[in-house]
Coordinates of C-alpha atoms in Angstrom, one line a residue:
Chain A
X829 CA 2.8 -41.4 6.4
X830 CA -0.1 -38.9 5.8
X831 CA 2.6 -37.2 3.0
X832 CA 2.6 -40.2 0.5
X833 CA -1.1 -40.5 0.4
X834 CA -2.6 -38.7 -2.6
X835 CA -5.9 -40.2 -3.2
X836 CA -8.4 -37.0 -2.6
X837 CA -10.8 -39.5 -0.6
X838 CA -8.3 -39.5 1.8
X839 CA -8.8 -36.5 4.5
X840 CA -5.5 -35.1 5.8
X841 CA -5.9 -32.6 8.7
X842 CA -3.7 -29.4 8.0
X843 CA -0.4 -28.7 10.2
X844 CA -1.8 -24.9 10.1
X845 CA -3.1 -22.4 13.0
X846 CA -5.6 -21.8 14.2
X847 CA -6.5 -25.2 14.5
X848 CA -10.2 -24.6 13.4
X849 CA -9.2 -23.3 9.6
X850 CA -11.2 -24.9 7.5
X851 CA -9.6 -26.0 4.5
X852 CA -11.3 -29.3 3.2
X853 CA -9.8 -31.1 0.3
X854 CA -6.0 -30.0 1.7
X855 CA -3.4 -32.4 0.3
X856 CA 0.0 -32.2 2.4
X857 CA 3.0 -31.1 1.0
X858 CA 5.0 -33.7 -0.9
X859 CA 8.3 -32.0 -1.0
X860 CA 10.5 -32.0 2.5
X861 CA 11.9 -28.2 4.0
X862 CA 14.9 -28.6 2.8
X863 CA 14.2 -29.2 -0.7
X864 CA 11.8 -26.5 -1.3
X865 CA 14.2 -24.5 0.0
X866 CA 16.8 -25.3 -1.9
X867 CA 15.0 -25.3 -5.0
X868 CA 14.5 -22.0 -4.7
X869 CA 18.1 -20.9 -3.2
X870 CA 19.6 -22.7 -6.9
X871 CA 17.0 -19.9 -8.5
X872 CA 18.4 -17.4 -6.0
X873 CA 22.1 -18.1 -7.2
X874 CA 21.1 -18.5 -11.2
X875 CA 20.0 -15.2 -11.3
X876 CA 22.9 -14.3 -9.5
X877 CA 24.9 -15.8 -12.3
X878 CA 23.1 -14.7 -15.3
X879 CA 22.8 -11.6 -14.0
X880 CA 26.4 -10.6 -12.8
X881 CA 27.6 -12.0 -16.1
X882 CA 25.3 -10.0 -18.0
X883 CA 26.3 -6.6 -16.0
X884 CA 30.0 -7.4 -16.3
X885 CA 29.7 -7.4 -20.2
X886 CA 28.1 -3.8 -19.9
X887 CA 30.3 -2.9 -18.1
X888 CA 28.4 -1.3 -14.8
X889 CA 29.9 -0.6 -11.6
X890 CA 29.4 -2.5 -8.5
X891 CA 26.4 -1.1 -7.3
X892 CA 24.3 -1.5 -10.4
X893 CA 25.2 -5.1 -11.0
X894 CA 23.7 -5.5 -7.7
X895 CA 20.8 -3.7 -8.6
X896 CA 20.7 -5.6 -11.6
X897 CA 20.6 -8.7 -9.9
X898 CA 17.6 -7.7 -6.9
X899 CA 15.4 -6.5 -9.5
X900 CA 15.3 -9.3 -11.5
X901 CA 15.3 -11.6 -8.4
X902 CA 12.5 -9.8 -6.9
X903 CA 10.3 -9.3 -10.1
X904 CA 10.8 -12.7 -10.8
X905 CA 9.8 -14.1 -7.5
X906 CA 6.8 -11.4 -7.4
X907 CA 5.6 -12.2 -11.1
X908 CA 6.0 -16.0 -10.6
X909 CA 5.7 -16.9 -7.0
X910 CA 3.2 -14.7 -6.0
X911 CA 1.4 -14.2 -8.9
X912 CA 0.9 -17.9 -9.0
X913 CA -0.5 -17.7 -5.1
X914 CA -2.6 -14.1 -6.1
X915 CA -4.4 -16.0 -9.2
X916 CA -4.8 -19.6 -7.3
X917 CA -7.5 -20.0 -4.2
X918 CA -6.9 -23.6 -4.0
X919 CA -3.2 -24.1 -4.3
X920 CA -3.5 -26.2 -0.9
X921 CA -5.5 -28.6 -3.1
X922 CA -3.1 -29.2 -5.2
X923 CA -2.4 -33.2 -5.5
X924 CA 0.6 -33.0 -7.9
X925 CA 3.6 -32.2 -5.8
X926 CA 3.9 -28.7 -8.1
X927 CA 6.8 -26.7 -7.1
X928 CA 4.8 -23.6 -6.6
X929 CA 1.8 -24.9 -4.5
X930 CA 4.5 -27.1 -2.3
X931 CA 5.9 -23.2 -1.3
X932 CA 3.1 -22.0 -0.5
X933 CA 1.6 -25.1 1.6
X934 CA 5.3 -24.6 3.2
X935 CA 4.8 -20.7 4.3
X936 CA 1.6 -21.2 5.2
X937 CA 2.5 -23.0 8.3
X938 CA 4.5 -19.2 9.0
X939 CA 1.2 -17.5 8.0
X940 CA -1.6 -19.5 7.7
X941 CA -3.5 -16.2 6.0
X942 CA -2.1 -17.6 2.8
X943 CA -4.1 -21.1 3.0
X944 CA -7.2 -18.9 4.7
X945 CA -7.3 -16.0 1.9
X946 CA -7.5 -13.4 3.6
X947 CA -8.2 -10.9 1.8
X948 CA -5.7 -8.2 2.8
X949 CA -3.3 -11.0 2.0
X950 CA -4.3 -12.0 -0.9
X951 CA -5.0 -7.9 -2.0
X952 CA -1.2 -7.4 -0.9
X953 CA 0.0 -10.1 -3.3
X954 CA -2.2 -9.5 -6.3
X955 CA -0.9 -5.7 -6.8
X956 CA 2.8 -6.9 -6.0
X957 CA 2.4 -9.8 -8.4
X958 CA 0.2 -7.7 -11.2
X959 CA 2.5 -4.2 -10.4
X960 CA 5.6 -4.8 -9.0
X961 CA 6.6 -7.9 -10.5
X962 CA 6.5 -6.3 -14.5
X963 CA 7.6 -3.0 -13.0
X964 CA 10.7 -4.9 -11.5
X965 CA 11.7 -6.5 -14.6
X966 CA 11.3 -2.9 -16.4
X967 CA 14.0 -1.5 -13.6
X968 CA 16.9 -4.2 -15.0
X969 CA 16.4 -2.9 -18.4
X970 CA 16.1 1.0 -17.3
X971 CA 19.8 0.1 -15.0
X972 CA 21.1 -1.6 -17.8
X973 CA 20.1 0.7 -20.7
X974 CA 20.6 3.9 -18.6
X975 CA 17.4 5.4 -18.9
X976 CA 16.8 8.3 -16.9
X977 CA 13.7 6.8 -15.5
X978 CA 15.8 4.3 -13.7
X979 CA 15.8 6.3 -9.9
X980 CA 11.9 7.2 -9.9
X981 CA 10.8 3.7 -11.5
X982 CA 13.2 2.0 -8.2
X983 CA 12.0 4.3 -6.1
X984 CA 8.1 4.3 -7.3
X985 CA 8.5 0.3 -6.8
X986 CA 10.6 0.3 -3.7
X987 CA 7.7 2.5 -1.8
X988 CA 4.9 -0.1 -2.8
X989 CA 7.0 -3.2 -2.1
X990 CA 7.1 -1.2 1.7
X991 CA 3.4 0.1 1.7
X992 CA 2.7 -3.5 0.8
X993 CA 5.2 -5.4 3.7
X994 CA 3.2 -2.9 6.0
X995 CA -0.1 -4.0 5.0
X996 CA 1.0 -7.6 5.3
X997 CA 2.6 -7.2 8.6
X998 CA 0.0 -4.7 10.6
X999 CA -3.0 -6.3 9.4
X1000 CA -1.5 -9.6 11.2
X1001 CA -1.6 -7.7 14.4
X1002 CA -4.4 -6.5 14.4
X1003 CA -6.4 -9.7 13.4
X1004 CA -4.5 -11.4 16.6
X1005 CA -0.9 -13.0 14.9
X1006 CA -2.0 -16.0 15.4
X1007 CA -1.0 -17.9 12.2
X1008 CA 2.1 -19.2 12.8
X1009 CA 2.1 -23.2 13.1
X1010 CA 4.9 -22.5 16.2
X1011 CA 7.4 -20.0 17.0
X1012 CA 9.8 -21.6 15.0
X1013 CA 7.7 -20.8 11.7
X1014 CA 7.0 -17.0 12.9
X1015 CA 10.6 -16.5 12.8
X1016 CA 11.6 -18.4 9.5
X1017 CA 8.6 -17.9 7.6
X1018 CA 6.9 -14.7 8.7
X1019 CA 9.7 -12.9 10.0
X1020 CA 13.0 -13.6 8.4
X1021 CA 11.3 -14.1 4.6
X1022 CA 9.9 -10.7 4.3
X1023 CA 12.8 -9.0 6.5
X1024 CA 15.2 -8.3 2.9
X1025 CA 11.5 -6.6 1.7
X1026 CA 12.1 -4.2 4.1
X1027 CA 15.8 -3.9 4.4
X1028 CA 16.7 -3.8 1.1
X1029 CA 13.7 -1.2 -0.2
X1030 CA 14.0 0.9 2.2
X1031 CA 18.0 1.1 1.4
X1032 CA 16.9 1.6 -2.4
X1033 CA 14.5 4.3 -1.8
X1034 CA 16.7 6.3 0.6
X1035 CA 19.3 6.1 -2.4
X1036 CA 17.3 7.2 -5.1
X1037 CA 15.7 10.2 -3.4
X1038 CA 18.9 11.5 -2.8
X1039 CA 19.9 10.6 -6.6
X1040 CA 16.7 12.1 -7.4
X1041 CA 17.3 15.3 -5.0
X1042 CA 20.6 15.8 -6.5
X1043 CA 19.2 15.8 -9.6
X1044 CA 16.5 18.8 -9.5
X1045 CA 19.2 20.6 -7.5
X1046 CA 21.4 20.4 -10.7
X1047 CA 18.3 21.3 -12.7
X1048 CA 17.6 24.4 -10.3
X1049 CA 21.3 25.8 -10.2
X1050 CA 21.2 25.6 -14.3
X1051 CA 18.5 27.6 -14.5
X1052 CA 19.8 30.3 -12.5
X1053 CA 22.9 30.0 -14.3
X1054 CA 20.9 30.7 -17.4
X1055 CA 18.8 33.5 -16.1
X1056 CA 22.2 35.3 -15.3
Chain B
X1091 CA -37.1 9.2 17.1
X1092 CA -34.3 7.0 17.9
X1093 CA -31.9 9.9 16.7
X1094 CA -32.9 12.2 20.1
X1095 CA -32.3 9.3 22.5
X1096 CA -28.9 9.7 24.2
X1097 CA -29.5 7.2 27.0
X1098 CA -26.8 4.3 26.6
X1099 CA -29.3 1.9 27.9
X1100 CA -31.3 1.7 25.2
X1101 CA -31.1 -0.2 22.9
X1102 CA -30.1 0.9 18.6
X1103 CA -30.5 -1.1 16.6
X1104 CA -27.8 0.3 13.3
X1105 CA -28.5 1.0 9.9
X1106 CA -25.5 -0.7 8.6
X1107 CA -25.0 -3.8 6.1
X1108 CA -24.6 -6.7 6.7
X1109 CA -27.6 -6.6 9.2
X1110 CA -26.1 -9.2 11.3
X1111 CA -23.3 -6.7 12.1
X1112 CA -22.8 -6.8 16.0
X1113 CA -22.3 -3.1 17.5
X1114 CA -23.4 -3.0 21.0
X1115 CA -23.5 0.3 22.3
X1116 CA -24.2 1.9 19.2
X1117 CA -25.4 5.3 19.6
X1118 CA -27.1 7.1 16.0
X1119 CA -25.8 10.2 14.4
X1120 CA -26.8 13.4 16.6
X1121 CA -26.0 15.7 13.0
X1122 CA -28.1 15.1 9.7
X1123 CA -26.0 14.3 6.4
X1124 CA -26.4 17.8 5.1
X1125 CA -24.8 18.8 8.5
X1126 CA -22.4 16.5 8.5
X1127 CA -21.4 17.8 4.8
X1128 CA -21.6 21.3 4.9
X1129 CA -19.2 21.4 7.9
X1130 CA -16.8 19.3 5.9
X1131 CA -17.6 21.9 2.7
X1132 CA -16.3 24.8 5.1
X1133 CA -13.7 23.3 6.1
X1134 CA -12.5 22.5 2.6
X1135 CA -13.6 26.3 1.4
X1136 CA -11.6 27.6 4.4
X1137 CA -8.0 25.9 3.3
X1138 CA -9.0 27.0 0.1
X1139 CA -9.3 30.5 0.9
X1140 CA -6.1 30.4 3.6
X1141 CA -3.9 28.4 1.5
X1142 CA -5.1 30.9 -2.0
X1143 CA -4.2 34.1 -0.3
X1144 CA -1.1 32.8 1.6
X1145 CA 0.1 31.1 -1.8
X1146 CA -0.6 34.4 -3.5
X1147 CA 1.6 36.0 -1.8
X1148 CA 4.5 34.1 -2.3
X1149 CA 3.9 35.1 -5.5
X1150 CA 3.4 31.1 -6.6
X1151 CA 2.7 29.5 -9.8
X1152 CA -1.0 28.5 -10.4
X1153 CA -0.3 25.3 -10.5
X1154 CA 1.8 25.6 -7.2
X1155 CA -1.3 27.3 -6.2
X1156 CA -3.6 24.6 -6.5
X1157 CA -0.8 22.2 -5.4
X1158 CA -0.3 24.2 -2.3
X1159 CA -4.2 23.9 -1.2
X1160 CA -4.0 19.9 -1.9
X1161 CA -1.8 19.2 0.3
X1162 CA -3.1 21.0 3.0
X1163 CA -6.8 19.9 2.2
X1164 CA -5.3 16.7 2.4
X1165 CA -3.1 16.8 4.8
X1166 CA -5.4 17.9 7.6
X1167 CA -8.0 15.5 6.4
X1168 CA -5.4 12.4 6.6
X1169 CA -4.5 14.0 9.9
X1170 CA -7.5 14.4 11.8
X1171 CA -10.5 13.0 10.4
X1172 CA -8.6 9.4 9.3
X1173 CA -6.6 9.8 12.5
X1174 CA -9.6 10.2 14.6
X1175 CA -10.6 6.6 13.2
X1176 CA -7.3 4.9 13.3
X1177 CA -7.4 5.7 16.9
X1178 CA -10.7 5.2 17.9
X1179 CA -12.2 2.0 17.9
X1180 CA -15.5 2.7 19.5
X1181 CA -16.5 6.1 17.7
X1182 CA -20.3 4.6 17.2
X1183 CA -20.4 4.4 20.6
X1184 CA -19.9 8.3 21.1
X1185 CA -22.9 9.9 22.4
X1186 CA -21.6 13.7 22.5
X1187 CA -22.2 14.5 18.7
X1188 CA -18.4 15.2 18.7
X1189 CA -18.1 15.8 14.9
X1190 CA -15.2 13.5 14.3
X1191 CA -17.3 10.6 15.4
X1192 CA -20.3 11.2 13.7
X1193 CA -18.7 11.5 10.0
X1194 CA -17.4 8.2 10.7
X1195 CA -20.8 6.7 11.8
X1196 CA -22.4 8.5 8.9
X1197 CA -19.8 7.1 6.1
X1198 CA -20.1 3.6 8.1
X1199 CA -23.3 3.7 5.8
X1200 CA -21.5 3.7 2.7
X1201 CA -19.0 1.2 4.3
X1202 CA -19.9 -0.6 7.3
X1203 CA -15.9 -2.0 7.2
X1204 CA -15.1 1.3 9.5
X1205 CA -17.6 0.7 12.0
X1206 CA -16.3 -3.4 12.1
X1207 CA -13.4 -2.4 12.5
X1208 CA -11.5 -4.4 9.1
X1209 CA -8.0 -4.8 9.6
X1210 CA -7.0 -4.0 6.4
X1211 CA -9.4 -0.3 6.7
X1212 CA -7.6 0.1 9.8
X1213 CA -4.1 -0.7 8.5
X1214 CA -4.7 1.3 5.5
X1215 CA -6.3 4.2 7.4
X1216 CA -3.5 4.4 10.1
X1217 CA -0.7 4.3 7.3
X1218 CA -2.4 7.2 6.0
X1219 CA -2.9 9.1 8.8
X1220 CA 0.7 8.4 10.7
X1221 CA 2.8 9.1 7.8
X1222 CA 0.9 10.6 4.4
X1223 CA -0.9 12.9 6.9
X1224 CA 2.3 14.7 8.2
X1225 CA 4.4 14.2 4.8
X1226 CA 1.3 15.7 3.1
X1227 CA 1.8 18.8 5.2
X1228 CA 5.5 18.9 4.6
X1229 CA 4.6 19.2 1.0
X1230 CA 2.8 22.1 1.4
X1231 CA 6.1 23.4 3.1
X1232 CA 8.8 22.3 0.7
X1233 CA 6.1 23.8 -2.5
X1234 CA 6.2 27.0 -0.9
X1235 CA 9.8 27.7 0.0
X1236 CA 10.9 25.5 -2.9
X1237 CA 12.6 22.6 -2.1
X1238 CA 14.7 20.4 -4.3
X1239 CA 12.7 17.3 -2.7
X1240 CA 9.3 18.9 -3.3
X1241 CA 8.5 16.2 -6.5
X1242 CA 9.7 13.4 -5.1
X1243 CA 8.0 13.7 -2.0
X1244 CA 4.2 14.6 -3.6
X1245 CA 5.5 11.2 -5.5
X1246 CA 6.1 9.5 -2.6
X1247 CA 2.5 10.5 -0.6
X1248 CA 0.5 10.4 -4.5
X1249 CA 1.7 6.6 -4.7
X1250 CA 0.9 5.9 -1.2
X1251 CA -2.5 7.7 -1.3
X1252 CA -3.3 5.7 -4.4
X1253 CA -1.9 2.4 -2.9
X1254 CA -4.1 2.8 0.3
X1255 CA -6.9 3.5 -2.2
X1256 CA -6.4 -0.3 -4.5
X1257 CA -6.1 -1.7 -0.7
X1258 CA -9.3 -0.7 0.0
X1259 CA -10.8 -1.3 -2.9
X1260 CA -9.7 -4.9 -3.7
X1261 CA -9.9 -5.7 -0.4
X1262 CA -13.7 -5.0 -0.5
X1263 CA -14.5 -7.1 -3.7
X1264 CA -12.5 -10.1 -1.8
X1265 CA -14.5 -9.8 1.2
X1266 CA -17.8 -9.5 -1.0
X1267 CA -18.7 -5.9 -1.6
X1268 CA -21.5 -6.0 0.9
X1269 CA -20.9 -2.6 2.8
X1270 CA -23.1 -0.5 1.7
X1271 CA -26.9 0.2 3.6
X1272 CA -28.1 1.0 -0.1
X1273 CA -26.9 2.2 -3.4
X1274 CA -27.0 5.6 -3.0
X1275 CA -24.7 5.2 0.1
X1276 CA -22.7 3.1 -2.1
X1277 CA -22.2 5.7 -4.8
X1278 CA -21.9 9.0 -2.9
X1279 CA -19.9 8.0 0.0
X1280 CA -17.9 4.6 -0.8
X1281 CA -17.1 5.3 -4.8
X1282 CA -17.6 9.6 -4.7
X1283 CA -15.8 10.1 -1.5
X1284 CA -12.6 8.3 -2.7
X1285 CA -12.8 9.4 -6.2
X1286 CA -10.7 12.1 -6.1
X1287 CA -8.1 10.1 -3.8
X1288 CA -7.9 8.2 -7.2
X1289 CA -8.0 11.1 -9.5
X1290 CA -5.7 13.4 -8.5
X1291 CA -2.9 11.1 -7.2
X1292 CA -2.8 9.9 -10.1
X1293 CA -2.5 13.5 -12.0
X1294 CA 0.5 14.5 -9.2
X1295 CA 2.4 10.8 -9.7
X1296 CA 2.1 11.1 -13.5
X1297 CA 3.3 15.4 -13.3
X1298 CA 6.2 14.7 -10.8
X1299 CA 7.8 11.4 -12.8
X1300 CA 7.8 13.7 -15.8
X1301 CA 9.6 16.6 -13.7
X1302 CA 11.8 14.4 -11.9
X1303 CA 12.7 12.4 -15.8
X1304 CA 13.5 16.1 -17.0
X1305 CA 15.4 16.8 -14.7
X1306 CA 17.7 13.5 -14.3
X1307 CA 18.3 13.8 -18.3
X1308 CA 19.5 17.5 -17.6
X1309 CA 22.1 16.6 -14.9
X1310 CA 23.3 13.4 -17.3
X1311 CA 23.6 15.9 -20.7
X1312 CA 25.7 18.3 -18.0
X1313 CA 27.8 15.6 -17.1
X1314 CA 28.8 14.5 -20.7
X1315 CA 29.1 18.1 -21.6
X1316 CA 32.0 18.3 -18.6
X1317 CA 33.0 15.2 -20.0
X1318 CA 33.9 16.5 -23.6

């Protein structure tokens, strides 16, 4: 099997479309589907677990313990995950079965614009990673603090995880879609990964512009209040 | 001169970099540069003075003033001269002089992207014209009549507008930074042009968190003051 072969003398052809992608030195993945999936479903359910634990004991309702959570899910995943695939060209090199080059050898075969470095792709990534991941992070602490930053900074983060997902997706069209490895892949990888990027910002953002609406409504009503 | 030939069956050879660019068909620029700019100039003088008197009358803040001519200014140039290219693949082709076309083949020399047609240009061009375009224009409306969304949308099309701008930025030093036919191309039209894309958004974002802050912290002291 190509898979337990690790000398780099050794040339392994890539599972990746289109066919004619260069990528010379590629070592195949070493880890199977399932388990770099799983890996990363036990981090999913962790920072479930440290999270809802750590909302319960401030004492926040429902819907910011979720919050809680998909922040620092998602600015975790952006800092780490794709900050390690924004600041590493040759991660399909990689010869040591690490757990962050075997995810992205894995989606590649959804998008092989990852392996390619494209450069919207790899644009996309860097300010997600660089921006979005820290800003992320900052929302858990604004929720669980309070701060009255908390509905612009989800919002303000929410909008460029969207812009971004556009990017990603429209520039796929127009350079042909034709990265997946087979349909099963587009729908996985491409598709069904970055569907809760959309979903769940665009939920977020709708919520705190009308938090944020509310807010200056408030605001305008005192005023008047006062001028009386 | 090869600028008074109309006839598609010669041949033009264009003045963009890379030189090996392939644009058969391509027709030069009918209008000079100074043309070309001081119709763009009287446009922008024209909002200015439309947007001033119309403002004034509303009997507007300066600053709403100045906000108020913005968003048209930009508005109408998301609109219909980044609309024109998001829709038009073959504007070098166009051998009318239509004016749309030839400020597109005349910035192609600060950044040769728009007449190749880069996917992530065109992604990031379209986004801007489809949906900061008509928000932008909506902003103008909601300043004037003063709407309790007004801040958070000039947030929402600032960060977009400044999103699309690090696109097309990064995306260029990815791809090599190659674009331009020679410096002064480089600096007037692909740094100068964008500039204030860059600059002001930034100013708007930065005015409208602070607002939007302010006013959150007012509605959560009213709330504890109905608490007590």
């Amino acid at each position: 099997m190509a898979e337990s072969q690790t000398s780099q003398d050794v040339v392994h052809p890539h599972p990746y479309v289109p066919r004619d992608l260069n990528l010379p030195g590629y070592i195949p993945c070493f880890l199977s589907q399932s388990n770099i999936l799983s890996i990363y479903a036990s981090f999913t359910i962790s920072v479930f677990a440290v999270t809802w634990i750590f909302s319960g004991r401030l004492k926040k309702t429902t819907v910011d313990r979720l919050l809680i959570f998909w922040w620092a899910f998602t600015g975790l995943t952006h800092f780490i995950l794709e900050g390690y695939f924004a600041f590493t060209p040759e991660f399909y090199k990689d010869n040591t079965g690490f757990y962050l080059a075997e995810v992205w050898k894995e989606y590649s075969k959804g998008d092989s614009r990852y392996a390619a470095r494209d450069a919207g792709v790899v644009t996309v990534e860097g300010l997600t990673a660089v921006l979005e991941g820290p800003a992320s992070l900052l929302a858990v602490y604004a929720i669980a603090t309070g701060k009255p930053y908390s509905y612009i900074l989800q919002f303000a983060v929410s909008l460029g995880q969207l812009y971004g997902t556009a990017v990603y997706f429209i520039t796929a069209i127009l350079e042909g879609d034709n990265f997946s490895t087979n349909s099963f892949y587009y729908y996985a990888y491409y598709i069904g990964a970055n569907f809760s990027w959309i979903v769940i910002p665009s939920i977020i953002s709708i919520r705190c512009w009308r938090k944020i609406v509310a807010a200056v409504q408030v605001q305008n009503q005192t005023k008047k209040t006062k001028v009386r």
